Structure formats: C-alpha cells, structure tokens
PDB file of C-alpha atoms in Angstrom:
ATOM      1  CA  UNK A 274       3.592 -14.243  13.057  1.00  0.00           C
ATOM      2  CA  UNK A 275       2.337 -10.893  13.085  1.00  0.00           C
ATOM      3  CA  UNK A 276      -0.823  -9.128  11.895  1.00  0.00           C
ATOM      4  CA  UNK A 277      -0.878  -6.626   9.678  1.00  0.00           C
ATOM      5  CA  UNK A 278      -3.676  -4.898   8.234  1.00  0.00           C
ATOM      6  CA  UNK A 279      -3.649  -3.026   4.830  1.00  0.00           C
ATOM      7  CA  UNK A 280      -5.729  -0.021   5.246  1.00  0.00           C
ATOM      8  CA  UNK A 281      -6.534   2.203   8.236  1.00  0.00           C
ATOM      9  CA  UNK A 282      -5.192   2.138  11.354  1.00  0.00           C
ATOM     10  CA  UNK A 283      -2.062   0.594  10.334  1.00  0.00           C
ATOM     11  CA  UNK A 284      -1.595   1.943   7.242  1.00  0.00           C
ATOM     12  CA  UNK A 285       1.633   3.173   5.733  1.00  0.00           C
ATOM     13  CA  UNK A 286       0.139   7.155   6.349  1.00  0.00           C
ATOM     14  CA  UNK A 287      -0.550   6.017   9.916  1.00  0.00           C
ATOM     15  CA  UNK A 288       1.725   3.916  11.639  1.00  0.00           C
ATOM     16  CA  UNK A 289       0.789   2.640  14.883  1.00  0.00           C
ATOM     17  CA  UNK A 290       2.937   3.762  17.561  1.00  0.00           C
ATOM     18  CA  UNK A 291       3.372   8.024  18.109  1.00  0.00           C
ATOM     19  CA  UNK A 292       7.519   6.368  18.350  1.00  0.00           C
ATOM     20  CA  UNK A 293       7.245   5.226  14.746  1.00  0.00           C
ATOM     21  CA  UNK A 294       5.517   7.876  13.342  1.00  0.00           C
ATOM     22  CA  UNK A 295       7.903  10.938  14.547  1.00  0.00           C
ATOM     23  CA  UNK A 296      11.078   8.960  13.240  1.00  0.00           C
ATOM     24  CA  UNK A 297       9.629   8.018   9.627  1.00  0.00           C
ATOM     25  CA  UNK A 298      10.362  10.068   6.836  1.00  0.00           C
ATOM     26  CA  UNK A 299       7.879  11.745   5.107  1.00  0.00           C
ATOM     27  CA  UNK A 300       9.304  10.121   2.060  1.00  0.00           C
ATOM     28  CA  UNK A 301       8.455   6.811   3.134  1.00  0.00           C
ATOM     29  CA  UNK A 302       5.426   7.093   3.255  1.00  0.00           C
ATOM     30  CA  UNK A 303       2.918   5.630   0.733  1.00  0.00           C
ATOM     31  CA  UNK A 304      -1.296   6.921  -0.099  1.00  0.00           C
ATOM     32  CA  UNK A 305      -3.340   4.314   0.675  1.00  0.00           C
ATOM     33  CA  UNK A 306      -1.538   0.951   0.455  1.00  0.00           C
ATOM     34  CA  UNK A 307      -4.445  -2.224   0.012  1.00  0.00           C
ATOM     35  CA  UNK A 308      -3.182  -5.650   1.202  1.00  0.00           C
ATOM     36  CA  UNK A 309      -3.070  -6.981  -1.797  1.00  0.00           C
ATOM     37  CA  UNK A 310      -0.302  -4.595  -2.544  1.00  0.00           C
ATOM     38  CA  UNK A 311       0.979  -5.328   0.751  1.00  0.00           C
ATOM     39  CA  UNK A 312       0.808  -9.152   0.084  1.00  0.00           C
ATOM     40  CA  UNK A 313       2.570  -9.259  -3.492  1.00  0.00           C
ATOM     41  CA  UNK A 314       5.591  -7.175  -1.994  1.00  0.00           C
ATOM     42  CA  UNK A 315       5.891  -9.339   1.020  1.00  0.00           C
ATOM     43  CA  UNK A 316       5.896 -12.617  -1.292  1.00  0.00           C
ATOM     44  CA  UNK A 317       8.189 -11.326  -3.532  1.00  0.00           C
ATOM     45  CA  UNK A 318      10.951 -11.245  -1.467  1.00  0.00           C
ATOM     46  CA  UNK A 319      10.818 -14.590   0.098  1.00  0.00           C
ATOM     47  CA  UNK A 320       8.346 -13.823   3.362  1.00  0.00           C
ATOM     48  CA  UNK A 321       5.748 -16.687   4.060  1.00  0.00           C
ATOM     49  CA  UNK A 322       2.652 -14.469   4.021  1.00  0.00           C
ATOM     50  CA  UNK A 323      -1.181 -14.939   4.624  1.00  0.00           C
ATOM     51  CA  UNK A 324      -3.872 -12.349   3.325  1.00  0.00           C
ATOM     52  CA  UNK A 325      -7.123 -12.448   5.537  1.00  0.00           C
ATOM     53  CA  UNK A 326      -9.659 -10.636   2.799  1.00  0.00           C
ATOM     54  CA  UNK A 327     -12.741 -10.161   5.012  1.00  0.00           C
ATOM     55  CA  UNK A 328     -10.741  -8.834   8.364  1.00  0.00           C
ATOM     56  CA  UNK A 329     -11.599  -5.116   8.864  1.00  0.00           C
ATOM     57  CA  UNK A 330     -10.664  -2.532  11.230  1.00  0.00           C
ATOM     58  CA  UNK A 331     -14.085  -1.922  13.219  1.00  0.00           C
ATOM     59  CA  UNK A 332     -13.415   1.850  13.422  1.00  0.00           C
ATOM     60  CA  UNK A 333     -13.023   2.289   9.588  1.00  0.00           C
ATOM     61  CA  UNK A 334     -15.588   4.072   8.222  1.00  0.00           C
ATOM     62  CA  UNK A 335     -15.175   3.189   4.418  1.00  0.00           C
ATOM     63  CA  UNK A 336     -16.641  -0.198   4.100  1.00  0.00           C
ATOM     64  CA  UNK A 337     -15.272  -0.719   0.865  1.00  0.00           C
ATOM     65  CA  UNK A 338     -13.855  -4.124  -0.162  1.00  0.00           C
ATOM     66  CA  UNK A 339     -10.796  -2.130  -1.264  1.00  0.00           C
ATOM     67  CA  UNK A 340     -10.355  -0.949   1.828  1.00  0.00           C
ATOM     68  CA  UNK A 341     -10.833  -4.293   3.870  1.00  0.00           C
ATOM     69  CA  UNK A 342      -7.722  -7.208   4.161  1.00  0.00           C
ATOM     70  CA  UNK A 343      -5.375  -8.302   6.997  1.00  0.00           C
ATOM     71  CA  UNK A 344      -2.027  -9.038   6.404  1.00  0.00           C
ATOM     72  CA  UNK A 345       0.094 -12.134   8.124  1.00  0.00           C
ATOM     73  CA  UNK A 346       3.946 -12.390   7.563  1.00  0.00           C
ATOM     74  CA  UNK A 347       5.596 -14.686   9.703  1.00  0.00           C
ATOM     75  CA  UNK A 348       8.799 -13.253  11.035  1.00  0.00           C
ATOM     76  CA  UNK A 349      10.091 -16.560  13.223  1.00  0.00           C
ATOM     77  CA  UNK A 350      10.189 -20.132  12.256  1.00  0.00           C
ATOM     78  CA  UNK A 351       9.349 -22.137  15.088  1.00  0.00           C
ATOM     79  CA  UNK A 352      12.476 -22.868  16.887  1.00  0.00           C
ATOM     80  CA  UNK A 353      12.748 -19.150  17.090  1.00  0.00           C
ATOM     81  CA  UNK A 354      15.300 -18.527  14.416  1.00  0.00           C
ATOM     82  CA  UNK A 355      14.388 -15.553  11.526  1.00  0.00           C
ATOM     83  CA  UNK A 356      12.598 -16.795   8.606  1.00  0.00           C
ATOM     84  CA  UNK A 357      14.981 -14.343   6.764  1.00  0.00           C
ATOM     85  CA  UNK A 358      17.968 -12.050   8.548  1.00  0.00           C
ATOM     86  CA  UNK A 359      17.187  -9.246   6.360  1.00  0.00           C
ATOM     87  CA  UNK A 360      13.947  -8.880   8.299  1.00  0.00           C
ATOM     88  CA  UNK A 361      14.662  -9.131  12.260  1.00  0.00           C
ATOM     89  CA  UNK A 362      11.645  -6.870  13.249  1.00  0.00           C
ATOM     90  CA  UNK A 363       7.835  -5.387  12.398  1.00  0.00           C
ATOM     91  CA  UNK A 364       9.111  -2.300  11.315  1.00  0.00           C
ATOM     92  CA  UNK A 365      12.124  -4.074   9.170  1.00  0.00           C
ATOM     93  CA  UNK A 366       9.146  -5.566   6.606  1.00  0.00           C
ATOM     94  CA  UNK A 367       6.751  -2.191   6.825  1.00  0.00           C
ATOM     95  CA  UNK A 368       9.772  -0.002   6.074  1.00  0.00           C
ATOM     96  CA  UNK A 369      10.698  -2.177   2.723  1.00  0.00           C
ATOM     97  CA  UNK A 370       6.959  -2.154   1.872  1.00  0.00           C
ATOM     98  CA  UNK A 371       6.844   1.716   2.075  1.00  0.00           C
ATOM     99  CA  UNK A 372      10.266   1.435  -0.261  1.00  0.00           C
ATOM    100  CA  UNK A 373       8.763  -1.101  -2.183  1.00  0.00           C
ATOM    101  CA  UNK A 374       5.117  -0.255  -3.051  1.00  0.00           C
ATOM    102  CA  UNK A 375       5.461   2.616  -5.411  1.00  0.00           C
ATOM    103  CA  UNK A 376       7.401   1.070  -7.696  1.00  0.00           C
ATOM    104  CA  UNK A 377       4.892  -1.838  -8.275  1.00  0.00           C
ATOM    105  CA  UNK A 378       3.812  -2.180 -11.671  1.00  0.00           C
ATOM    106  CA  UNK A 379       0.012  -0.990 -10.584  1.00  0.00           C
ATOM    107  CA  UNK A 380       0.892   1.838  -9.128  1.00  0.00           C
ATOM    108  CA  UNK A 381       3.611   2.891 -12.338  1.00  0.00           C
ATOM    109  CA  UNK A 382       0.763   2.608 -15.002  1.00  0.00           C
ATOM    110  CA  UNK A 383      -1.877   5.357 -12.951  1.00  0.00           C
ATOM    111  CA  UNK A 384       0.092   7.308 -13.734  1.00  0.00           C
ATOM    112  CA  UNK A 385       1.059   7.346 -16.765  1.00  0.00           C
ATOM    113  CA  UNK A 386      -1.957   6.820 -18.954  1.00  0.00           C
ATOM    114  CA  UNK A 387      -4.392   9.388 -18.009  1.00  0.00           C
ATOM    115  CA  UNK A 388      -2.467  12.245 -19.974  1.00  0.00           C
ATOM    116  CA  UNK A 389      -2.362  10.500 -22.991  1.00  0.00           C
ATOM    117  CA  UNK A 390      -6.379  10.107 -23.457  1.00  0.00           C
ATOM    118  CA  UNK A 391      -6.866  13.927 -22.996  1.00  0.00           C
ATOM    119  CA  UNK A 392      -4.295  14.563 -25.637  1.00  0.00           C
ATOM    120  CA  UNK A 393      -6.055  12.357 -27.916  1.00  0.00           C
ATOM    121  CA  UNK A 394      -9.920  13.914 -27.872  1.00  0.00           C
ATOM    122  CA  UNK A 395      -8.492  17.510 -27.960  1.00  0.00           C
ATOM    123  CA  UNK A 396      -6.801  16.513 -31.440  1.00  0.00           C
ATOM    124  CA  UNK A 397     -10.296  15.561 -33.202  1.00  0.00           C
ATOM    125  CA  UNK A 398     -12.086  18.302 -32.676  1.00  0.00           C
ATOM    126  CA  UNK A 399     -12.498  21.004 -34.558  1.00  0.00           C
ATOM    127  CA  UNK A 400     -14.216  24.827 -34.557  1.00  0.00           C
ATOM    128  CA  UNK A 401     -16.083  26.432 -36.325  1.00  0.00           C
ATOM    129  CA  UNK A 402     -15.362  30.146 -36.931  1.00  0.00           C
ATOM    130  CA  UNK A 403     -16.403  33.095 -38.963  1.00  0.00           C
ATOM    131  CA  UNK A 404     -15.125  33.779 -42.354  1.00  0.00           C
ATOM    132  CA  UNK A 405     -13.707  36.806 -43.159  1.00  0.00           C
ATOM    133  CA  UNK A 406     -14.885  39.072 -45.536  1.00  0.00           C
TER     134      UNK A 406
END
C-alpha cells in the first residue's frame, strides 16, 4: 500500500519528486483535487482503496476539512503480485487520476450552472426612462 494524500504537498499541482514534476504535462494537471475525488476515481476502476479523513499535511496552512484526507490504494496483494496490471507503479494510478478527475460528474456541473442564473435575473428587470415629448 501506498499513501496518498489529497491536498497539498502531494497534490495533482504539486507532485512530489522535482523528476515527476519536469516530465508531467501541464495538461495533466488538475486545481485542487480533495480525496474524496481522489477516492471515487480510484474505486471506480477496481483499486482496493482506504480514505483516512482526519490525516493532514502538518505544513498546510488551510485547515479546512476540504482540504484535509489521506488516500490508501493498495498496489500489491500480498504474495507480491499487482492487484491490477494496468497499474504497476505510484505514478501509473496519479497519472489516471489527473486523466480522470475532470470529467467527474462534480466537477462537469460547476461549470455549467453559474451562467444560467445571471441570465435569468438580468431578464426581470426592467428601467425606467424618460418619456419623450
């Protein structure tokens, strides 16, 4: 098993080796993944994961519970064979949660429904001008 934490320090925007972070795409990369997020990718596909809620990062400053979780995926089964072969490594799993994150249905609907409440107050109202003589 390995840990992985969902915000800060080993975040999708910061990776934790310099290695890792040179040879990722910008494109990858995804704003401020939470565990949860994290978690439900990870257990869609098949991984046996664990989501430690209260685990923090001691150097984060935001103490946010959004911000707070620790992720466990385990890799290996015990007699050392891969839990799946489409996952031999760490970076295997973070690289399909960076693919995989943005097009979760949470992340889909921010986006889409803030224009549509603007729209809607802007049709109601209604100014007054002056007449013309």
């Amino acid at each position: 098993m390995f840990s992985w934490k969902g915000g800060g320090y080993t975040s999708m925007n910061q990776c934790e080796s310099q290695e890792f972070k040179k040879r990722k795409p910008r494109i990858l990369a995804v704003e401020n993944p939470t565990a949860t997020e994290i978690q439900d990718v990870c257990s869609a596909v098949g991984l046996n994961v664990f989501l430690e809620k209260n685990k923090m990062y001691s150097r984060e400053w935001n103490r946010d519970l959004q911000y707070r979780g620790r992720v466990r995926v385990q890799l290996k089964q015990e007699d050392g064979s891969l839990c799946l072969v489409q996952f031999p490594s760490r970076k295997s799993v973070m690289l399909y949660a960076a693919e995989m994150i943005p097009k979760l249905k949470t992340r889909t609907q921010k986006t889409g429904g803030g224009d549509q409440s603007l729209q809607q107050g802007e049709g109601s109202k209604k100014g007054k001008g002056k007449k013309k003589k």
